PDB file of C-alpha atoms in Angstrom:
ATOM      1  CA  MET S 249     121.557  90.392  69.918  1.00  0.00           C
ATOM      2  CA  LYS S 250     118.504  87.976  69.274  1.00  0.00           C
ATOM      3  CA  LEU S 251     116.208  87.163  72.269  1.00  0.00           C
ATOM      4  CA  LEU S 252     113.335  84.647  72.136  1.00  0.00           C
ATOM      5  CA  PHE S 253     110.789  85.116  75.225  1.00  0.00           C
ATOM      6  CA  ILE S 254     109.083  82.357  76.307  1.00  0.00           C
ATOM      7  CA  GLY S 255     106.496  81.635  79.365  1.00  0.00           C
ATOM      8  CA  PRO S 256     103.477  80.870  80.212  1.00  0.00           C
ATOM      9  CA  GLN S 257     100.066  83.239  79.603  1.00  0.00           C
ATOM     10  CA  GLY S 258     100.555  85.870  83.461  1.00  0.00           C
ATOM     11  CA  SER S 259     104.232  85.616  83.060  1.00  0.00           C
ATOM     12  CA  GLY S 260     104.984  89.157  82.337  1.00  0.00           C
ATOM     13  CA  LYS S 261     106.857  88.287  78.963  1.00  0.00           C
ATOM     14  CA  GLY S 262     105.247  90.767  76.913  1.00  0.00           C
ATOM     15  CA  THR S 263     106.155  93.233  79.305  1.00  0.00           C
ATOM     16  CA  GLN S 264     109.657  92.329  79.661  1.00  0.00           C
ATOM     17  CA  ALA S 265     109.903  92.106  76.183  1.00  0.00           C
ATOM     18  CA  ALA S 266     109.042  95.875  75.662  1.00  0.00           C
ATOM     19  CA  ILE S 267     111.508  97.089  78.749  1.00  0.00           C
ATOM     20  CA  MET S 268     114.235  95.159  77.146  1.00  0.00           C
ATOM     21  CA  SER S 269     113.597  96.435  74.134  1.00  0.00           C
ATOM     22  CA  LYS S 270     113.984  99.638  75.551  1.00  0.00           C
ATOM     23  CA  GLN S 271     117.335  98.778  77.500  1.00  0.00           C
ATOM     24  CA  LEU S 272     118.748  97.087  74.148  1.00  0.00           C
ATOM     25  CA  ASN S 273     117.601  99.299  71.817  1.00  0.00           C
ATOM     26  CA  ILE S 274     116.520  96.658  69.492  1.00  0.00           C
ATOM     27  CA  PRO S 275     112.794  95.687  68.286  1.00  0.00           C
ATOM     28  CA  HIS S 276     110.175  93.869  70.370  1.00  0.00           C
ATOM     29  CA  ILE S 277     108.423  91.894  68.000  1.00  0.00           C
ATOM     30  CA  SER S 278     104.852  90.365  68.529  1.00  0.00           C
ATOM     31  CA  ILE S 279     103.638  87.743  66.797  1.00  0.00           C
ATOM     32  CA  GLY S 280      99.731  89.153  67.843  1.00  0.00           C
ATOM     33  CA  ASP S 281     100.990  92.456  66.500  1.00  0.00           C
ATOM     34  CA  LEU S 282     102.205  90.939  63.368  1.00  0.00           C
ATOM     35  CA  PHE S 283      98.686  89.339  62.415  1.00  0.00           C
ATOM     36  CA  ARG S 284      97.380  92.501  63.447  1.00  0.00           C
ATOM     37  CA  ASN S 285      99.499  94.350  61.037  1.00  0.00           C
ATOM     38  CA  ALA S 286      99.935  92.357  58.385  1.00  0.00           C
ATOM     39  CA  GLU S 287     100.203  93.857  55.000  1.00  0.00           C
ATOM     40  CA  GLU S 288      97.128  93.580  52.648  1.00  0.00           C
ATOM     41  CA  GLU S 289      97.203  90.578  50.673  1.00  0.00           C
ATOM     42  CA  LEU S 290      98.506  88.590  53.396  1.00  0.00           C
ATOM     43  CA  LYS S 291      95.933  90.172  55.785  1.00  0.00           C
ATOM     44  CA  GLU S 292      93.017  88.532  53.426  1.00  0.00           C
ATOM     45  CA  GLU S 293      94.679  85.183  53.965  1.00  0.00           C
ATOM     46  CA  LEU S 294      94.724  85.445  58.020  1.00  0.00           C
ATOM     47  CA  ASP S 295      91.646  86.500  57.805  1.00  0.00           C
ATOM     48  CA  GLU S 296      90.029  83.631  56.441  1.00  0.00           C
ATOM     49  CA  TYR S 297      91.506  81.198  59.352  1.00  0.00           C
ATOM     50  CA  MET S 298      90.556  83.640  61.830  1.00  0.00           C
ATOM     51  CA  GLU S 299      87.067  84.638  61.065  1.00  0.00           C
ATOM     52  CA  GLN S 300      86.909  80.286  60.763  1.00  0.00           C
ATOM     53  CA  GLY S 301      87.969  79.703  64.406  1.00  0.00           C
ATOM     54  CA  LYS S 302      91.302  77.669  62.439  1.00  0.00           C
ATOM     55  CA  LEU S 303      94.855  78.175  63.852  1.00  0.00           C
ATOM     56  CA  VAL S 304      97.012  79.970  61.296  1.00  0.00           C
ATOM     57  CA  PRO S 305      99.464  77.937  59.864  1.00  0.00           C
ATOM     58  CA  ASP S 306     103.103  77.738  61.002  1.00  0.00           C
ATOM     59  CA  GLU S 307     104.315  78.144  57.194  1.00  0.00           C
ATOM     60  CA  LEU S 308     102.089  81.726  56.501  1.00  0.00           C
ATOM     61  CA  THR S 309     103.130  82.970  60.469  1.00  0.00           C
ATOM     62  CA  LEU S 310     107.203  82.260  59.151  1.00  0.00           C
ATOM     63  CA  LYS S 311     106.303  83.908  56.418  1.00  0.00           C
ATOM     64  CA  ILE S 312     104.894  86.898  57.805  1.00  0.00           C
ATOM     65  CA  LEU S 313     107.760  86.799  60.552  1.00  0.00           C
ATOM     66  CA  LYS S 314     110.555  86.549  58.053  1.00  0.00           C
ATOM     67  CA  LYS S 315     109.605  89.847  56.241  1.00  0.00           C
ATOM     68  CA  ARG S 316     109.675  91.267  59.724  1.00  0.00           C
ATOM     69  CA  ILE S 317     113.166  90.195  60.980  1.00  0.00           C
ATOM     70  CA  PHE S 318     115.000  91.159  57.657  1.00  0.00           C
ATOM     71  CA  GLN S 319     113.886  95.026  58.084  1.00  0.00           C
ATOM     72  CA  PRO S 320     117.055  97.312  58.590  1.00  0.00           C
ATOM     73  CA  ASP S 321     115.757  98.084  62.239  1.00  0.00           C
ATOM     74  CA  CYS S 322     116.794  94.476  63.291  1.00  0.00           C
ATOM     75  CA  LYS S 323     120.068  94.312  62.002  1.00  0.00           C
ATOM     76  CA  ARG S 324     121.235  94.568  65.912  1.00  0.00           C
ATOM     77  CA  GLY S 325     119.039  92.120  66.805  1.00  0.00           C
ATOM     78  CA  PHE S 326     115.134  91.545  68.036  1.00  0.00           C
ATOM     79  CA  ILE S 327     113.259  90.564  70.917  1.00  0.00           C
ATOM     80  CA  LEU S 328     110.886  88.012  70.033  1.00  0.00           C
ATOM     81  CA  ASP S 329     107.535  87.400  72.217  1.00  0.00           C
ATOM     82  CA  GLY S 330     104.794  84.558  71.093  1.00  0.00           C
ATOM     83  CA  PHE S 331     107.181  82.728  69.352  1.00  0.00           C
ATOM     84  CA  PRO S 332     107.849  79.936  68.586  1.00  0.00           C
ATOM     85  CA  ARG S 333     104.751  77.723  70.149  1.00  0.00           C
ATOM     86  CA  ASN S 334     105.507  74.224  69.258  1.00  0.00           C
ATOM     87  CA  LEU S 335     108.263  72.126  68.025  1.00  0.00           C
ATOM     88  CA  ASN S 336     107.328  72.336  64.004  1.00  0.00           C
ATOM     89  CA  GLN S 337     107.689  76.172  64.681  1.00  0.00           C
ATOM     90  CA  ALA S 338     111.063  75.863  66.183  1.00  0.00           C
ATOM     91  CA  SER S 339     112.234  73.982  63.517  1.00  0.00           C
ATOM     92  CA  LEU S 340     111.189  75.794  60.837  1.00  0.00           C
ATOM     93  CA  PHE S 341     112.311  79.093  62.631  1.00  0.00           C
ATOM     94  CA  LYS S 342     116.000  77.799  62.706  1.00  0.00           C
ATOM     95  CA  THR S 343     115.917  77.784  59.134  1.00  0.00           C
ATOM     96  CA  ILE S 344     115.371  81.523  58.754  1.00  0.00           C
ATOM     97  CA  THR S 345     117.876  82.979  61.574  1.00  0.00           C
ATOM     98  CA  ASP S 346     119.857  82.162  64.727  1.00  0.00           C
ATOM     99  CA  ILE S 347     119.090  83.270  67.928  1.00  0.00           C
ATOM    100  CA  ASP S 348     121.608  84.286  70.546  1.00  0.00           C
ATOM    101  CA  LYS S 349     119.433  83.501  74.006  1.00  0.00           C
ATOM    102  CA  VAL S 350     116.049  82.057  74.779  1.00  0.00           C
ATOM    103  CA  ILE S 351     114.661  83.824  77.945  1.00  0.00           C
ATOM    104  CA  GLU S 352     112.389  81.491  79.621  1.00  0.00           C
ATOM    105  CA  ILE S 353     110.192  83.235  82.345  1.00  0.00           C
ATOM    106  CA  THR S 354     108.545  80.603  84.891  1.00  0.00           C
ATOM    107  CA  LEU S 355     105.546  80.966  86.322  1.00  0.00           C
ATOM    108  CA  SER S 356     103.462  78.195  88.537  1.00  0.00           C
ATOM    109  CA  ASP S 357      99.789  77.314  87.181  1.00  0.00           C
ATOM    110  CA  GLN S 358      98.534  78.649  90.287  1.00  0.00           C
ATOM    111  CA  GLU S 359     100.302  82.036  89.774  1.00  0.00           C
ATOM    112  CA  ALA S 360      99.268  82.240  86.685  1.00  0.00           C
ATOM    113  CA  ILE S 361      95.413  81.452  86.746  1.00  0.00           C
ATOM    114  CA  LYS S 362      95.372  84.524  89.620  1.00  0.00           C
ATOM    115  CA  ARG S 363      97.198  86.995  87.469  1.00  0.00           C
ATOM    116  CA  LEU S 364      95.297  86.205  84.572  1.00  0.00           C
ATOM    117  CA  SER S 365      91.619  85.940  85.941  1.00  0.00           C
ATOM    118  CA  GLY S 366      92.640  89.486  87.215  1.00  0.00           C
ATOM    119  CA  ARG S 367      93.317  91.280  84.088  1.00  0.00           C
ATOM    120  CA  VAL S 368      91.053  93.873  82.839  1.00  0.00           C
ATOM    121  CA  SER S 369      91.371  96.503  80.508  1.00  0.00           C
ATOM    122  CA  CYS S 370      89.310  99.482  79.543  1.00  0.00           C
ATOM    123  CA  GLU S 371      87.009  99.146  76.648  1.00  0.00           C
ATOM    124  CA  LYS S 372      87.412 102.877  75.115  1.00  0.00           C
ATOM    125  CA  CYS S 373      91.451 103.298  75.236  1.00  0.00           C
ATOM    126  CA  ASN S 374      92.391  99.712  75.841  1.00  0.00           C
ATOM    127  CA  GLU S 375      94.466 100.546  78.189  1.00  0.00           C
ATOM    128  CA  SER S 376      95.444  97.012  80.707  1.00  0.00           C
ATOM    129  CA  TYR S 377      95.143  96.692  84.136  1.00  0.00           C
ATOM    130  CA  ASN S 378      95.384  94.058  86.890  1.00  0.00           C
ATOM    131  CA  ILE S 379      93.412  94.297  89.869  1.00  0.00           C
ATOM    132  CA  PHE S 380      95.548  91.679  91.739  1.00  0.00           C
ATOM    133  CA  THR S 381      98.916  92.366  90.546  1.00  0.00           C
ATOM    134  CA  GLU S 382     100.824  95.717  89.013  1.00  0.00           C
ATOM    135  CA  PRO S 383     100.360  97.748  87.380  1.00  0.00           C
ATOM    136  CA  LYS S 384      96.535  97.729  89.309  1.00  0.00           C
ATOM    137  CA  PRO S 385      94.232 100.861  88.162  1.00  0.00           C
ATOM    138  CA  LYS S 386      93.305 103.484  91.231  1.00  0.00           C
ATOM    139  CA  ASN S 387      89.733 102.458  90.910  1.00  0.00           C
ATOM    140  CA  PRO S 388      88.888  99.063  89.937  1.00  0.00           C
ATOM    141  CA  LEU S 389      85.986 100.045  87.977  1.00  0.00           C
ATOM    142  CA  HIS S 390      87.490 102.828  85.645  1.00  0.00           C
ATOM    143  CA  CYS S 391      90.535 103.561  84.070  1.00  0.00           C
ATOM    144  CA  ASP S 392      93.399 105.742  84.751  1.00  0.00           C
ATOM    145  CA  LEU S 393      93.970 107.254  81.650  1.00  0.00           C
ATOM    146  CA  CYS S 394      90.514 107.960  80.162  1.00  0.00           C
ATOM    147  CA  GLY S 395      87.929 107.213  82.924  1.00  0.00           C
ATOM    148  CA  GLY S 396      86.121 104.380  80.673  1.00  0.00           C
ATOM    149  CA  LYS S 397      84.614 101.524  82.189  1.00  0.00           C
ATOM    150  CA  LEU S 398      87.360  98.246  82.684  1.00  0.00           C
ATOM    151  CA  VAL S 399      85.900  95.364  81.574  1.00  0.00           C
ATOM    152  CA  ARG S 400      87.394  91.242  81.527  1.00  0.00           C
ATOM    153  CA  ARG S 401      88.539  89.282  78.976  1.00  0.00           C
ATOM    154  CA  THR S 402      85.707  86.622  77.592  1.00  0.00           C
ATOM    155  CA  ASP S 403      88.512  83.952  77.621  1.00  0.00           C
ATOM    156  CA  ASP S 404      90.218  85.064  81.350  1.00  0.00           C
ATOM    157  CA  ASN S 405      87.837  82.575  82.986  1.00  0.00           C
ATOM    158  CA  GLU S 406      89.383  79.574  85.274  1.00  0.00           C
ATOM    159  CA  ARG S 407      88.334  76.948  83.147  1.00  0.00           C
ATOM    160  CA  ALA S 408      89.427  78.587  79.512  1.00  0.00           C
ATOM    161  CA  ILE S 409      92.715  79.749  81.429  1.00  0.00           C
ATOM    162  CA  LYS S 410      93.481  76.043  82.376  1.00  0.00           C
ATOM    163  CA  LYS S 411      93.292  74.873  78.919  1.00  0.00           C
ATOM    164  CA  ARG S 412      95.322  77.655  77.638  1.00  0.00           C
ATOM    165  CA  LEU S 413      98.439  76.556  80.502  1.00  0.00           C
ATOM    166  CA  GLU S 414      98.026  73.267  79.164  1.00  0.00           C
ATOM    167  CA  ILE S 415      98.409  73.797  75.831  1.00  0.00           C
ATOM    168  CA  TYR S 416     101.654  75.753  76.819  1.00  0.00           C
ATOM    169  CA  HIS S 417     103.029  72.633  79.128  1.00  0.00           C
ATOM    170  CA  ASN S 418     102.309  70.308  76.153  1.00  0.00           C
ATOM    171  CA  GLU S 419     103.313  72.237  73.519  1.00  0.00           C
ATOM    172  CA  THR S 420     105.939  74.970  73.825  1.00  0.00           C
ATOM    173  CA  GLU S 421     107.585  73.750  76.959  1.00  0.00           C
ATOM    174  CA  PRO S 422     108.730  70.911  74.869  1.00  0.00           C
ATOM    175  CA  ILE S 423     110.640  73.328  72.769  1.00  0.00           C
ATOM    176  CA  LEU S 424     113.177  74.298  75.345  1.00  0.00           C
ATOM    177  CA  LYS S 425     114.964  71.497  75.361  1.00  0.00           C
ATOM    178  CA  GLU S 426     115.988  72.632  71.655  1.00  0.00           C
ATOM    179  CA  TYR S 427     117.611  75.749  73.517  1.00  0.00           C
ATOM    180  CA  GLN S 428     119.128  74.403  76.324  1.00  0.00           C
ATOM    181  CA  ASP S 429     122.207  75.734  75.824  1.00  0.00           C
ATOM    182  CA  ILE S 430     121.458  78.956  75.435  1.00  0.00           C
ATOM    183  CA  LEU S 431     118.729  78.759  77.840  1.00  0.00           C
ATOM    184  CA  ILE S 432     118.363  81.319  81.019  1.00  0.00           C
ATOM    185  CA  LYS S 433     115.274  80.777  83.426  1.00  0.00           C
ATOM    186  CA  ILE S 434     113.996  83.653  84.936  1.00  0.00           C
ATOM    187  CA  ASN S 435     111.729  83.532  88.536  1.00  0.00           C
ATOM    188  CA  GLY S 436     108.712  85.206  86.964  1.00  0.00           C
ATOM    189  CA  GLU S 437     106.993  85.140  90.435  1.00  0.00           C
ATOM    190  CA  GLN S 438     109.341  88.087  91.349  1.00  0.00           C
ATOM    191  CA  ASN S 439     108.456  91.817  90.912  1.00  0.00           C
ATOM    192  CA  ILE S 440     108.544  93.517  87.717  1.00  0.00           C
ATOM    193  CA  ASP S 441     111.774  95.332  88.598  1.00  0.00           C
ATOM    194  CA  LYS S 442     113.263  92.570  90.380  1.00  0.00           C
ATOM    195  CA  ILE S 443     112.672  90.273  86.639  1.00  0.00           C
ATOM    196  CA  THR S 444     114.060  92.922  84.652  1.00  0.00           C
ATOM    197  CA  LYS S 445     117.338  93.025  86.570  1.00  0.00           C
ATOM    198  CA  ASP S 446     117.651  89.216  86.546  1.00  0.00           C
ATOM    199  CA  ILE S 447     117.574  89.275  82.828  1.00  0.00           C
ATOM    200  CA  LEU S 448     119.859  92.287  82.402  1.00  0.00           C
ATOM    201  CA  ASN S 449     122.810  90.555  84.694  1.00  0.00           C
ATOM    202  CA  SER S 450     121.693  87.275  83.043  1.00  0.00           C
ATOM    203  CA  LEU S 451     122.544  88.908  79.412  1.00  0.00           C
ATOM    204  CA  LYS S 452     126.234  90.287  81.001  1.00  0.00           C
TER     205      LYS S 452
END
């Protein structure tokens, strides 16, 4: 089964994609992880764009993704998180593979801002927490695992979050029309277990 997980920042799509990967025994592919783990010749090309603060061209993203989804572990399917993000990417993606279902995890902007502004991570081991929602740290200042200091991402201020949500509404939401025949909407304002249950039920 080939699944796309789409939703605004803070919707928990990455968390749910990871859970579904274990439940369905298919790989969870995150575009961010692919960029970080790209092969050397592609890594150099990627770094050029990232160092200059430029967006990675859609064609290069697709080249990296195509290499990944045709690996042997993807024969039974995969869960893709963080792609496509715009209509051009959706069109290019259709040229290399079909998708069985698109899971849209919905979330209000108000809730997204609350969740994102509560995100913290350990500066030592990178473990992630949220001071407003699960998983909450036992101590709001220190990591449960290693005791390291918990810090907030610099781009998790309200102004930056609103800008990211605006980009999502303007660029990513329009692609949902392309997938309306295979689209499943899930309420992302529920707890993690309920969202997981709803996704599993929708795939039966």
